Amino acid sequence: MTAAPLRAARAKRHQPDTSSKIDIMGPMTFQPPGTTPPPPRDSARTDEIRKVAADLFQSAGYSSTTMNEIAKATGILPGSLYHHFASKEEIAIEIMEAFNRGLTDLAARLAKQQRSRVGSAQEELRRFAAEATAFSFEHGAAIRLRAYEAPTVATSRLREAMDFVPRGLGKVWNTSINDMLTEAGVTFAHRGLLRYALLNATLTASMTHEPGSDAADLARRTCDLLLTGASPNPPSWDELDASPALRAAEDAIARWKAPLADPPANSREAIMLAARSEFARRGYSATTIRDVANAAGIRMGTLYRRVDSKEQILSEILGDYSSQLDDAVRSVLGSGSTAVEGLDGMARLFITASRRFREESEIVKLGWIGREADSNPFRDYYLQTQKRLALWEKLFEDGQANGSIRPVAPPQDLAIDVRTLLWIPFRDHARTSEARAHEFLRCTLLRGALTP
């Protein structure tokens, strides 16, 4: 047995993230490559089937959804379903191609609005954020499909549809941001990161917030946090550097255990390493236990002598991840610091966590739809997340009560909004360092990009 498969699995952990295809700049493209116009056979029934399938893909996942389930949810016989679609993949392709056309149309529409701007540049940017957020919720199934690599058995047509790169959106946002800062008379050193944050927060909103969320209000809150900041009078950077919260964050980061870099072949640790990589790349539901064995370079019999099941592997991975994160969060928020200092400490913590626990955060990045169910393998992690969110809420309740945190939103909404911004993978934007990402979050989330 060679160690080559193991080395390949480890190498994947250090490859650039390809799941986020939003941070794109370039010329406008009006017909996405690899897509086709809507099929001429469209009918009311076909549209209904496509919509039902999209809802199932978004809630249960593409790999976990069967054609029989789609037929049952639509109220037709499985045989009748095949008169409309030859396969589940054909439905997914049409969902993805509709998303790609919509994304191209969105870029064109925003560019047109920009050429005949009504109101200020800031008002325009906020409108763009609202439209992008609404688009994310409208195409939630496609957003989820794009979150991970295409299934191993996917055809080239599905892969092309999933790998579509939107053109023009980056240019539109850049123009709005530059014009907004010019109008405000503000010099801001992190314009690229601001664009990156706005694009990610708006176009992936359906992954981070519950279906049915008010897209316009969510976009407003996101813009308020980044443009005007959470604090009306934040401390100086020197004061924040000396805060108990930041010291607690640094101490907690130092306690985080690093996984074995080179576990012995055929070992349990090697299996866990391979599984973490596969779950992060494919998504948990789309990964089979054989995928894990192949990635670890071992036989199925050897794997089952080391672990009981895929569910046990996930439970162990998420249990270790959650306990380390929980210890760090409680250390920062229990440091006796002010609400603003606590928020700064959490920013420092999450910037490093997104790098140290990159694969774990990829595994759980689809939010929490249905994860409170007893049968869901993510249930324990979901419940632990809810407890951490309660600590966030208390932080914002205290801050809003004493006036140190703006009433941008109720504490329960603010907790989710801020956590979403902190988990943005800033590392993937021009190799942004941890120090620069922390500086950006201080300049936006604490002070506000429009604050002189």
CSV table of C-alpha atoms in Angstrom, one decimal:
chain,number,residue,atom,x,y,z
A,1,MET,CA,0.0,0.0,0.0
A,2,THR,CA,1.5,3.4,-1.0
A,3,ALA,CA,0.9,6.7,0.7
A,4,ALA,CA,0.2,8.5,-2.6
A,5,PRO,CA,-3.6,8.6,-2.1
A,6,LEU,CA,-3.0,10.1,1.4
A,7,ARG,CA,-0.7,12.7,0.0
A,8,ALA,CA,-3.3,13.6,-2.6
A,9,ALA,CA,-5.9,14.0,0.1
A,10,ARG,CA,-3.7,16.2,2.1
A,11,ALA,CA,-2.8,18.3,-0.9
A,12,LYS,CA,-6.5,19.0,-1.5
A,13,ARG,CA,-6.6,20.8,1.9
A,14,HIS,CA,-4.3,23.4,0.6
A,15,GLN,CA,-5.7,24.0,-2.8
A,16,PRO,CA,-7.5,27.3,-3.4
A,17,ASP,CA,-11.2,27.2,-2.6
A,18,THR,CA,-13.4,26.8,-5.7
A,19,SER,CA,-16.8,26.7,-4.0
A,20,SER,CA,-17.2,30.4,-4.0
A,21,LYS,CA,-17.6,31.6,-7.6
A,22,ILE,CA,-18.8,35.1,-6.8
A,23,ASP,CA,-15.7,37.2,-6.6
A,24,ILE,CA,-15.3,37.7,-10.3
A,25,MET,CA,-14.4,40.7,-12.4
A,26,GLY,CA,-14.4,41.0,-16.2
A,27,PRO,CA,-16.3,42.0,-19.3
A,28,MET,CA,-20.1,41.5,-19.4
A,29,THR,CA,-21.2,38.2,-20.9
A,30,PHE,CA,-24.9,37.9,-21.9
A,31,GLN,CA,-25.0,34.2,-22.9
A,32,PRO,CA,-23.3,32.0,-20.2
A,33,PRO,CA,-20.9,29.5,-21.7
A,34,GLY,CA,-22.2,25.9,-21.5
A,35,THR,CA,-25.8,27.0,-21.1
A,36,THR,CA,-28.7,26.8,-23.5
A,37,PRO,CA,-31.9,28.8,-23.9
A,38,PRO,CA,-34.9,27.5,-22.0
A,39,PRO,CA,-36.2,24.2,-23.5
A,40,PRO,CA,-39.1,24.7,-25.9
A,41,ARG,CA,-41.0,21.8,-24.3
A,42,ASP,CA,-41.8,23.9,-21.2
A,43,SER,CA,-45.3,23.6,-19.9
A,44,ALA,CA,-47.1,24.4,-16.6
A,45,ARG,CA,-46.5,20.8,-15.4
A,46,THR,CA,-42.8,20.9,-16.3
A,47,ASP,CA,-42.4,24.2,-14.5
A,48,GLU,CA,-44.1,22.7,-11.5
A,49,ILE,CA,-41.9,19.7,-11.5
A,50,ARG,CA,-38.8,21.8,-11.8
A,51,LYS,CA,-39.9,24.0,-8.9
A,52,VAL,CA,-40.7,21.0,-6.6
A,53,ALA,CA,-37.4,19.4,-7.5
A,54,ALA,CA,-35.6,22.7,-6.7
A,55,ASP,CA,-37.3,22.9,-3.3
A,56,LEU,CA,-36.2,19.3,-2.5
A,57,PHE,CA,-32.6,19.9,-3.7
A,58,GLN,CA,-32.4,22.9,-1.5
A,59,SER,CA,-33.8,21.3,1.6
A,60,ALA,CA,-32.5,17.7,1.3
A,61,GLY,CA,-29.7,18.0,-1.1
A,62,TYR,CA,-29.3,16.9,-4.7
A,63,SER,CA,-27.7,13.5,-3.8
A,64,SER,CA,-30.3,12.7,-1.2
A,65,THR,CA,-33.3,13.4,-3.5
A,66,THR,CA,-34.6,10.6,-5.8
A,67,MET,CA,-36.9,10.8,-8.8
A,68,ASN,CA,-39.5,8.9,-6.9
A,69,GLU,CA,-39.5,11.6,-4.2
A,70,ILE,CA,-39.9,14.3,-6.8
A,71,ALA,CA,-42.8,12.4,-8.4
A,72,LYS,CA,-44.5,11.9,-5.1
A,73,ALA,CA,-44.0,15.6,-4.1
A,74,THR,CA,-45.4,16.7,-7.5
A,75,GLY,CA,-48.4,14.3,-7.2
A,76,ILE,CA,-47.7,12.2,-10.3
A,77,LEU,CA,-46.6,8.7,-11.0
A,78,PRO,CA,-42.8,8.1,-11.5
A,79,GLY,CA,-43.4,6.9,-15.0
A,80,SER,CA,-45.2,10.1,-15.8
A,81,LEU,CA,-42.2,12.1,-14.5
A,82,TYR,CA,-40.0,10.6,-17.1
A,83,HIS,CA,-42.2,12.1,-19.8
A,84,HIS,CA,-40.9,15.5,-18.7
A,85,PHE,CA,-37.4,14.8,-17.6
A,86,ALA,CA,-35.1,11.9,-18.5
A,87,SER,CA,-33.2,12.0,-15.3
A,88,LYS,CA,-32.7,13.9,-12.0
A,89,GLU,CA,-29.5,15.4,-13.6
A,90,GLU,CA,-31.5,16.9,-16.4
A,91,ILE,CA,-33.6,18.7,-13.8
A,92,ALA,CA,-30.5,19.9,-12.1
A,93,ILE,CA,-29.0,21.1,-15.4
A,94,GLU,CA,-32.1,23.2,-16.1
A,95,ILE,CA,-32.1,24.7,-12.6
A,96,MET,CA,-28.4,25.6,-13.0
A,97,GLU,CA,-28.8,27.0,-16.5
A,98,ALA,CA,-31.7,29.2,-15.3
A,99,PHE,CA,-29.5,30.4,-12.5
A,100,ASN,CA,-26.7,31.2,-14.9
A,101,ARG,CA,-29.0,33.1,-17.3
A,102,GLY,CA,-30.4,35.0,-14.3
A,103,LEU,CA,-27.0,35.9,-13.0
A,104,THR,CA,-26.0,37.2,-16.4
A,105,ASP,CA,-29.3,39.2,-16.6
A,106,LEU,CA,-28.7,40.6,-13.1
A,107,ALA,CA,-25.3,41.9,-14.1
A,108,ALA,CA,-26.7,43.5,-17.2
A,109,ARG,CA,-29.6,45.0,-15.4
A,110,LEU,CA,-27.5,46.5,-12.7
A,111,ALA,CA,-25.0,47.9,-15.2
A,112,LYS,CA,-27.9,49.5,-17.1
A,113,GLN,CA,-29.2,51.1,-13.8
A,114,GLN,CA,-25.8,52.4,-13.1
A,115,ARG,CA,-25.6,54.1,-16.5
A,116,SER,CA,-28.7,56.1,-15.7
A,117,ARG,CA,-28.3,56.4,-11.9
A,118,VAL,CA,-31.2,57.8,-9.8
A,119,GLY,CA,-30.2,59.0,-6.4
A,120,SER,CA,-26.8,58.8,-4.7
A,121,ALA,CA,-24.2,56.1,-5.2
A,122,GLN,CA,-24.8,54.7,-1.7
A,123,GLU,CA,-28.5,54.4,-2.5
A,124,GLU,CA,-27.6,52.6,-5.7
A,125,LEU,CA,-25.3,50.2,-3.9
A,126,ARG,CA,-28.0,49.4,-1.4
A,127,ARG,CA,-30.4,48.7,-4.2
A,128,PHE,CA,-27.9,46.4,-5.8
A,129,ALA,CA,-27.4,44.5,-2.5
A,130,ALA,CA,-31.2,44.1,-2.2
A,131,GLU,CA,-31.5,42.7,-5.7
A,132,ALA,CA,-28.6,40.3,-5.3
A,133,THR,CA,-30.0,39.1,-2.0
A,134,ALA,CA,-33.4,38.5,-3.5
A,135,PHE,CA,-31.8,36.7,-6.4
A,136,SER,CA,-30.0,34.3,-3.9
A,137,PHE,CA,-33.2,33.3,-2.3
A,138,GLU,CA,-35.0,32.9,-5.6
A,139,HIS,CA,-32.3,30.5,-6.8
A,140,GLY,CA,-31.5,28.8,-3.5
A,141,ALA,CA,-31.4,25.3,-5.0
A,142,ALA,CA,-28.7,26.4,-7.6
A,143,ILE,CA,-26.7,28.1,-4.8
A,144,ARG,CA,-26.7,24.9,-2.9
A,145,LEU,CA,-25.8,22.8,-6.0
A,146,ARG,CA,-22.8,25.2,-6.6
A,147,ALA,CA,-21.6,24.8,-3.0
A,148,TYR,CA,-19.7,21.6,-3.6
A,149,GLU,CA,-18.1,19.9,-6.5
A,150,ALA,CA,-20.2,18.2,-9.1
A,151,PRO,CA,-21.1,14.5,-8.3
A,152,THR,CA,-18.6,12.0,-9.6
A,153,VAL,CA,-21.1,10.6,-12.1
A,154,ALA,CA,-22.1,14.0,-13.4
A,155,THR,CA,-22.0,14.6,-17.1
A,156,SER,CA,-19.9,17.3,-18.7
A,157,ARG,CA,-23.0,19.4,-19.3
A,158,LEU,CA,-23.9,19.5,-15.5
A,159,ARG,CA,-20.2,20.2,-14.6
A,160,GLU,CA,-20.1,23.1,-17.1
A,161,ALA,CA,-23.4,24.5,-15.7
A,162,MET,CA,-22.1,24.3,-12.1
A,163,ASP,CA,-18.7,25.8,-13.0
A,164,PHE,CA,-20.2,28.8,-14.8
A,165,VAL,CA,-18.3,32.0,-13.8
A,166,PRO,CA,-20.4,35.2,-13.7
A,167,ARG,CA,-18.9,38.1,-15.6
A,168,GLY,CA,-19.5,41.8,-15.0
A,169,LEU,CA,-20.9,41.8,-11.4
A,170,GLY,CA,-17.5,42.7,-10.0
A,171,LYS,CA,-17.2,45.7,-12.3
A,172,VAL,CA,-20.6,47.0,-11.4
A,173,TRP,CA,-20.0,46.7,-7.7
A,174,ASN,CA,-16.5,48.3,-8.0
A,175,THR,CA,-18.0,51.3,-9.7
A,176,SER,CA,-20.7,51.8,-7.1
A,177,ILE,CA,-18.3,51.4,-4.2
A,178,ASN,CA,-15.8,53.9,-5.8
A,179,ASP,CA,-18.5,56.4,-6.5
A,180,MET,CA,-20.0,56.0,-3.1
A,181,LEU,CA,-16.7,56.7,-1.3
A,182,THR,CA,-15.9,59.6,-3.6
A,183,GLU,CA,-19.3,61.2,-2.8
A,184,ALA,CA,-18.7,60.7,0.9
A,185,GLY,CA,-15.2,62.2,0.6
A,186,VAL,CA,-13.8,59.1,2.3
A,187,THR,CA,-10.5,57.4,1.6
A,188,PHE,CA,-10.9,53.7,2.2
A,189,ALA,CA,-7.9,51.3,1.9
A,190,HIS,CA,-9.9,48.0,1.5
A,191,ARG,CA,-12.1,48.6,-1.5
A,192,GLY,CA,-11.5,45.1,-2.9
A,193,LEU,CA,-12.3,43.4,0.3
A,194,LEU,CA,-15.5,45.5,0.7
A,195,ARG,CA,-16.6,44.4,-2.8
A,196,TYR,CA,-15.7,40.8,-1.9
A,197,ALA,CA,-17.7,40.9,1.3
A,198,LEU,CA,-20.8,42.5,-0.3
A,199,LEU,CA,-20.8,40.0,-3.1
A,200,ASN,CA,-20.4,37.0,-0.8
A,201,ALA,CA,-22.9,38.2,1.8
A,202,THR,CA,-25.6,38.9,-0.7
A,203,LEU,CA,-25.3,36.2,-3.3
A,204,THR,CA,-24.9,33.4,-0.8
A,205,ALA,CA,-27.6,34.7,1.5
A,206,SER,CA,-29.8,31.7,0.9
A,207,MET,CA,-27.0,29.5,2.4
A,208,THR,CA,-26.6,31.4,5.6
A,209,HIS,CA,-30.2,32.6,6.4
A,210,GLU,CA,-33.5,30.8,6.7
A,211,PRO,CA,-35.7,30.4,3.6
A,212,GLY,CA,-38.4,33.1,3.6
A,213,SER,CA,-36.1,35.7,5.2
A,214,ASP,CA,-36.9,39.3,4.2
A,215,ALA,CA,-34.3,39.9,1.5
A,216,ALA,CA,-34.6,43.7,1.4
A,217,ASP,CA,-34.2,43.9,5.2
A,218,LEU,CA,-31.3,41.5,5.2
A,219,ALA,CA,-29.6,43.5,2.5
A,220,ARG,CA,-30.2,46.7,4.5
A,221,ARG,CA,-28.7,45.2,7.7
A,222,THR,CA,-25.6,43.9,5.7
A,223,CYS,CA,-25.0,47.3,4.2
A,224,ASP,CA,-25.5,49.1,7.6
A,225,LEU,CA,-23.0,46.8,9.3
A,226,LEU,CA,-20.3,47.3,6.6
A,227,LEU,CA,-20.9,50.9,5.7
A,228,THR,CA,-21.8,52.6,9.0
A,229,GLY,CA,-20.5,50.0,11.5
A,230,ALA,CA,-22.0,48.3,14.5
A,231,SER,CA,-20.5,50.8,17.0
A,232,PRO,CA,-21.3,54.6,17.1
A,233,ASN,CA,-18.0,55.3,18.9
A,234,PRO,CA,-15.5,52.4,18.7
A,235,PRO,CA,-12.3,52.4,20.7
A,236,SER,CA,-9.0,53.2,19.1
A,237,TRP,CA,-7.0,50.3,17.6
A,238,ASP,CA,-4.5,50.5,20.4
A,239,GLU,CA,-7.2,50.2,23.0
A,240,LEU,CA,-8.6,47.1,21.1
A,241,ASP,CA,-5.2,45.6,20.9
A,242,ALA,CA,-4.9,45.7,24.7
A,243,SER,CA,-8.4,44.4,25.4
A,244,PRO,CA,-9.0,41.2,27.4
A,245,ALA,CA,-11.1,39.9,24.6
A,246,LEU,CA,-8.3,40.1,22.1
A,247,ARG,CA,-5.9,38.4,24.5
A,248,ALA,CA,-8.5,35.7,25.1
A,249,ALA,CA,-8.8,35.2,21.4
A,250,GLU,CA,-5.1,34.8,20.9
A,251,ASP,CA,-4.8,32.4,23.8
A,252,ALA,CA,-7.7,30.3,22.5
A,253,ILE,CA,-6.1,30.2,19.0
A,254,ALA,CA,-2.9,28.9,20.6
A,255,ARG,CA,-4.8,26.1,22.2
A,256,TRP,CA,-6.3,24.8,19.0
A,257,LYS,CA,-5.0,21.3,18.1
A,258,ALA,CA,-3.6,20.8,14.7
A,259,PRO,CA,-4.5,17.5,12.9
A,260,LEU,CA,-1.7,15.1,12.2
A,261,ALA,CA,0.1,16.3,9.1
A,262,ASP,CA,1.3,12.8,8.1
A,263,PRO,CA,-0.7,10.1,9.8
A,264,PRO,CA,0.4,6.5,9.3
A,265,ALA,CA,-1.1,4.7,6.3
A,266,ASN,CA,-4.1,2.5,7.2
A,267,SER,CA,-4.5,4.3,10.5
A,268,ARG,CA,-7.7,5.7,11.9
A,269,GLU,CA,-6.2,9.2,11.7
A,270,ALA,CA,-5.6,8.7,8.0
A,271,ILE,CA,-9.2,7.8,7.5
A,272,MET,CA,-10.4,10.9,9.4
A,273,LEU,CA,-8.1,13.1,7.3
A,274,ALA,CA,-9.4,11.6,4.1
A,275,ALA,CA,-13.1,11.9,5.2
A,276,ARG,CA,-12.7,15.5,6.2
A,277,SER,CA,-11.3,16.4,2.8
A,278,GLU,CA,-14.0,14.4,0.9
A,279,PHE,CA,-16.9,15.8,3.0
A,280,ALA,CA,-15.6,19.4,2.4
A,281,ARG,CA,-15.1,18.8,-1.3
A,282,ARG,CA,-18.2,16.8,-2.2
A,283,GLY,CA,-20.6,17.6,0.7
A,284,TYR,CA,-21.4,15.1,3.4
A,285,SER,CA,-24.6,13.7,1.7
A,286,ALA,CA,-22.9,13.2,-1.6
A,287,THR,CA,-19.9,11.4,-0.2
A,288,THR,CA,-20.0,7.6,0.1
A,289,ILE,CA,-18.0,5.5,2.6
A,290,ARG,CA,-16.3,4.0,-0.5
A,291,ASP,CA,-15.2,7.5,-1.5
A,292,VAL,CA,-13.6,7.9,1.9
A,293,ALA,CA,-11.8,4.5,1.6
A,294,ASN,CA,-10.6,5.4,-1.9
A,295,ALA,CA,-9.3,8.7,-0.7
A,296,ALA,CA,-7.5,7.1,2.2
A,297,GLY,CA,-6.0,4.5,-0.1
A,298,ILE,CA,-7.4,1.5,1.9
A,299,ARG,CA,-9.8,-1.4,1.4
A,300,MET,CA,-13.4,-1.3,2.7
A,301,GLY,CA,-12.6,-4.1,5.2
A,302,THR,CA,-9.7,-2.1,6.6
A,303,LEU,CA,-11.9,1.0,7.0
A,304,TYR,CA,-14.6,-0.9,8.9
A,305,ARG,CA,-12.1,-2.3,11.3
A,306,ARG,CA,-11.2,1.3,12.2
A,307,VAL,CA,-14.6,3.1,12.1
A,308,ASP,CA,-18.2,2.0,12.3
A,309,SER,CA,-19.9,4.2,9.7
A,310,LYS,CA,-19.9,7.5,7.8
A,311,GLU,CA,-22.1,9.0,10.5
A,312,GLN,CA,-19.6,8.1,13.2
A,313,ILE,CA,-16.8,9.8,11.2
A,314,LEU,CA,-18.9,13.0,10.7
A,315,SER,CA,-19.9,13.0,14.4
A,316,GLU,CA,-16.2,12.8,15.5
A,317,ILE,CA,-15.1,15.5,13.0
A,318,LEU,CA,-17.8,17.9,14.0
A,319,GLY,CA,-17.6,17.1,17.7
A,320,ASP,CA,-13.9,17.9,17.8
A,321,TYR,CA,-14.4,21.1,15.7
A,322,SER,CA,-17.3,22.3,17.8
A,323,SER,CA,-15.7,21.7,21.1
A,324,GLN,CA,-12.6,23.7,20.1
A,325,LEU,CA,-14.6,26.5,18.7
A,326,ASP,CA,-17.0,26.5,21.7
A,327,ASP,CA,-14.1,26.8,24.1
A,328,ALA,CA,-12.7,29.8,22.1
A,329,VAL,CA,-16.0,31.6,21.8
A,330,ARG,CA,-16.7,31.3,25.5
A,331,SER,CA,-13.2,32.4,26.4
A,332,VAL,CA,-13.6,35.6,24.3
A,333,LEU,CA,-17.2,36.5,25.4
A,334,GLY,CA,-16.5,35.6,29.0
A,335,SER,CA,-13.3,37.8,29.2
A,336,GLY,CA,-15.1,40.7,30.9
A,337,SER,CA,-14.6,43.0,27.9
A,338,THR,CA,-17.1,45.5,26.5
A,339,ALA,CA,-19.5,44.5,23.7
A,340,VAL,CA,-17.3,46.2,21.1
A,341,GLU,CA,-14.1,44.7,22.4
A,342,GLY,CA,-15.9,41.3,22.4
A,343,LEU,CA,-16.9,41.8,18.8
A,344,ASP,CA,-13.4,42.6,17.9
A,345,GLY,CA,-12.1,39.6,19.7
A,346,MET,CA,-14.6,37.4,17.9
A,347,ALA,CA,-13.5,38.9,14.5
A,348,ARG,CA,-9.9,37.9,15.3
A,349,LEU,CA,-11.0,34.4,16.4
A,350,PHE,CA,-13.1,33.7,13.3
A,351,ILE,CA,-10.5,35.0,10.8
A,352,THR,CA,-8.1,32.3,12.1
A,353,ALA,CA,-10.9,29.7,12.5
A,354,SER,CA,-11.8,30.0,8.8
A,355,ARG,CA,-8.2,29.0,8.0
A,356,ARG,CA,-7.5,26.5,10.7
A,357,PHE,CA,-10.9,24.8,10.3
A,358,ARG,CA,-11.3,25.4,6.6
A,359,GLU,CA,-12.6,21.9,5.8
A,360,GLU,CA,-14.9,21.8,8.8
A,361,SER,CA,-16.5,25.1,7.9
A,362,GLU,CA,-17.0,23.8,4.3
A,363,ILE,CA,-18.8,20.8,5.6
A,364,VAL,CA,-21.3,22.8,7.6
A,365,LYS,CA,-21.6,25.9,5.4
A,366,LEU,CA,-25.1,25.2,4.1
A,367,GLY,CA,-26.9,26.6,7.2
A,368,TRP,CA,-29.2,24.5,9.2
A,369,ILE,CA,-32.3,23.5,7.2
A,370,GLY,CA,-34.0,20.6,9.1
A,371,ARG,CA,-30.9,20.0,11.3
A,372,GLU,CA,-33.0,20.0,14.5
A,373,ALA,CA,-34.5,16.7,13.4
A,374,ASP,CA,-33.4,13.7,15.6
A,375,SER,CA,-32.4,11.7,12.5
A,376,ASN,CA,-30.2,14.4,11.0
A,377,PRO,CA,-26.4,13.7,11.4
A,378,PHE,CA,-25.8,17.5,11.9
A,379,ARG,CA,-28.3,17.7,14.8
A,380,ASP,CA,-25.7,17.8,17.6
A,381,TYR,CA,-23.6,20.4,15.9
A,382,TYR,CA,-26.7,22.5,15.1
A,383,LEU,CA,-27.8,22.5,18.8
A,384,GLN,CA,-24.3,23.5,19.9
A,385,THR,CA,-24.4,26.3,17.3
A,386,GLN,CA,-27.6,27.5,18.8
A,387,LYS,CA,-26.0,27.8,22.2
A,388,ARG,CA,-23.2,29.8,20.8
A,389,LEU,CA,-25.6,32.1,19.0
A,390,ALA,CA,-27.3,32.7,22.4
A,391,LEU,CA,-24.0,34.1,23.7
A,392,TRP,CA,-23.8,36.3,20.6
A,393,GLU,CA,-27.3,37.6,21.3
A,394,LYS,CA,-26.4,38.4,24.9
A,395,LEU,CA,-23.4,40.4,23.7
A,396,PHE,CA,-25.6,42.5,21.4
A,397,GLU,CA,-28.4,42.9,24.0
A,398,ASP,CA,-25.9,44.3,26.5
A,399,GLY,CA,-24.3,46.5,23.8
A,400,GLN,CA,-27.6,47.9,22.6
A,401,ALA,CA,-28.7,48.5,26.1
A,402,ASN,CA,-25.7,50.7,27.0
A,403,GLY,CA,-25.5,52.4,23.5
A,404,SER,CA,-22.2,50.9,22.4
A,405,ILE,CA,-23.9,48.8,19.7
A,406,ARG,CA,-26.2,50.4,17.1
A,407,PRO,CA,-29.7,49.0,16.9
A,408,VAL,CA,-29.1,47.8,13.3
A,409,ALA,CA,-31.3,44.8,14.0
A,410,PRO,CA,-32.8,42.8,17.0
A,411,PRO,CA,-30.0,40.9,18.8
A,412,GLN,CA,-31.1,37.5,17.5
A,413,ASP,CA,-30.9,38.8,13.8
A,414,LEU,CA,-27.7,40.7,14.5
A,415,ALA,CA,-26.0,37.6,15.9
A,416,ILE,CA,-26.6,35.7,12.6
A,417,ASP,CA,-25.7,38.7,10.4
A,418,VAL,CA,-22.4,39.4,12.1
A,419,ARG,CA,-21.5,35.7,12.3
A,420,THR,CA,-22.1,35.4,8.6
A,421,LEU,CA,-19.8,38.3,7.8
A,422,LEU,CA,-17.1,37.0,10.1
A,423,TRP,CA,-17.1,33.6,8.3
A,424,ILE,CA,-16.6,35.1,4.8
A,425,PRO,CA,-13.4,33.4,3.5
A,426,PHE,CA,-11.3,36.6,3.2
A,427,ARG,CA,-8.3,34.3,2.7
A,428,ASP,CA,-9.5,33.6,-0.8
A,429,HIS,CA,-9.4,37.2,-1.9
A,430,ALA,CA,-5.9,38.0,-3.3
A,431,ARG,CA,-4.4,35.9,-0.5
A,432,THR,CA,-5.5,38.3,2.2
A,433,SER,CA,-3.5,37.9,5.4
A,434,GLU,CA,-5.1,37.4,8.8
A,435,ALA,CA,-3.8,40.9,9.9
A,436,ARG,CA,-5.3,42.6,6.8
A,437,ALA,CA,-8.7,40.8,7.2
A,438,HIS,CA,-8.8,41.8,10.9
A,439,GLU,CA,-8.0,45.4,9.9
A,440,PHE,CA,-10.8,45.4,7.3
A,441,LEU,CA,-13.3,44.1,9.8
A,442,ARG,CA,-12.3,46.8,12.3
A,443,CYS,CA,-12.7,49.5,9.6
A,444,THR,CA,-16.1,48.2,8.5
A,445,LEU,CA,-17.9,46.1,11.1
A,446,LEU,CA,-16.8,48.3,14.0
A,447,ARG,CA,-16.3,51.8,12.5
A,448,GLY,CA,-18.0,51.6,9.1
A,449,ALA,CA,-16.4,52.1,5.7
A,450,LEU,CA,-18.1,55.5,5.2
A,451,THR,CA,-16.8,56.8,8.5
A,452,PRO,CA,-14.1,59.4,7.8
